[in-house]
XYZ file of C-alpha atoms in Angstrom:
87
model
C 0.123 0.468 0.164
C 1.493 3.611 -0.716
C 0.390 6.524 1.626
C -2.347 8.119 -1.172
C -4.019 5.033 -1.543
C -7.785 5.013 -0.526
C -7.489 2.676 1.868
C -4.611 4.729 3.769
C -6.252 7.823 3.298
C -9.863 6.442 4.355
C -7.732 4.922 7.219
C -5.885 8.657 8.469
C -9.283 10.069 8.067
C -11.544 7.968 10.299
C -8.323 7.861 12.993
C -8.282 12.141 12.658
C -12.234 12.058 12.789
C -12.163 9.333 15.817
C -9.858 11.512 17.485
C -11.084 14.350 17.215
C -14.446 12.913 18.446
C -12.624 11.621 21.427
C -11.073 15.137 21.966
C -14.646 16.564 22.194
C -16.360 14.729 24.729
C -13.386 14.420 26.734
C -12.235 17.733 27.169
C -15.944 19.372 26.506
C -15.458 20.902 30.205
C -12.187 22.490 29.318
C -12.599 26.155 29.279
C -10.653 28.710 27.221
C -9.937 32.037 29.050
C -9.729 34.942 27.235
C -7.387 37.552 27.791
C -8.906 41.483 27.322
C -6.560 44.424 27.453
C -2.832 44.420 27.997
C -2.742 42.075 31.627
C -5.500 40.074 33.027
C -5.439 38.408 36.191
C -5.923 34.345 35.827
C -5.475 32.478 39.285
C -4.507 35.117 41.347
C -1.514 35.329 38.645
C -0.841 38.323 35.459
C -1.198 36.709 32.423
C 0.208 39.071 29.142
C -1.611 38.953 26.047
C 0.485 37.542 23.737
C 0.865 34.032 25.913
C -2.883 34.546 25.951
C -2.965 34.460 22.058
C -1.041 31.752 21.714
C -2.973 29.643 24.197
C -6.047 30.971 21.877
C -4.340 29.744 19.339
C -3.978 26.228 19.897
C -7.335 26.096 21.993
C -9.840 28.248 19.941
C -7.684 26.961 16.795
C -6.521 23.541 16.872
C -8.891 22.339 14.434
C -7.375 24.730 11.787
C -4.041 23.957 12.572
C -4.578 19.705 11.877
C -6.409 20.781 9.123
C -3.385 22.545 8.067
C -1.578 19.827 8.908
C -3.078 17.020 6.903
C -2.964 19.649 3.779
C 0.835 20.065 4.437
C 1.093 16.370 4.471
C -0.968 15.570 1.309
C 0.467 18.056 -0.447
C 3.941 16.256 0.780
C 2.754 12.872 -0.376
C 1.673 14.505 -4.219
C 4.721 15.902 -4.499
C 6.753 12.937 -3.531
C 4.830 10.512 -5.746
C 5.249 13.025 -8.933
C 9.380 13.357 -8.070
C 9.866 9.207 -7.987
C 7.808 9.390 -11.219
C 9.923 11.138 -13.261
C 12.904 9.579 -14.604
């Protein structure tokens, strides 16, 4: 089987969707705190806005990072298959 065959691609897609469902149901009660202003007090400690932005990127935008990683992976597979076929 090659990386871009239907069986492998559907298996990877199923695996990613399964992980997403598990992540959604297990981490359903996790809350993301937003940072308003330059500094905010969270649990008696100061959090600057740049650290809050990074946590929001991975918290709220995690699905887009996974999607873009999948696109990058598939692009690399396609390029490698094209280069392998050229003599």
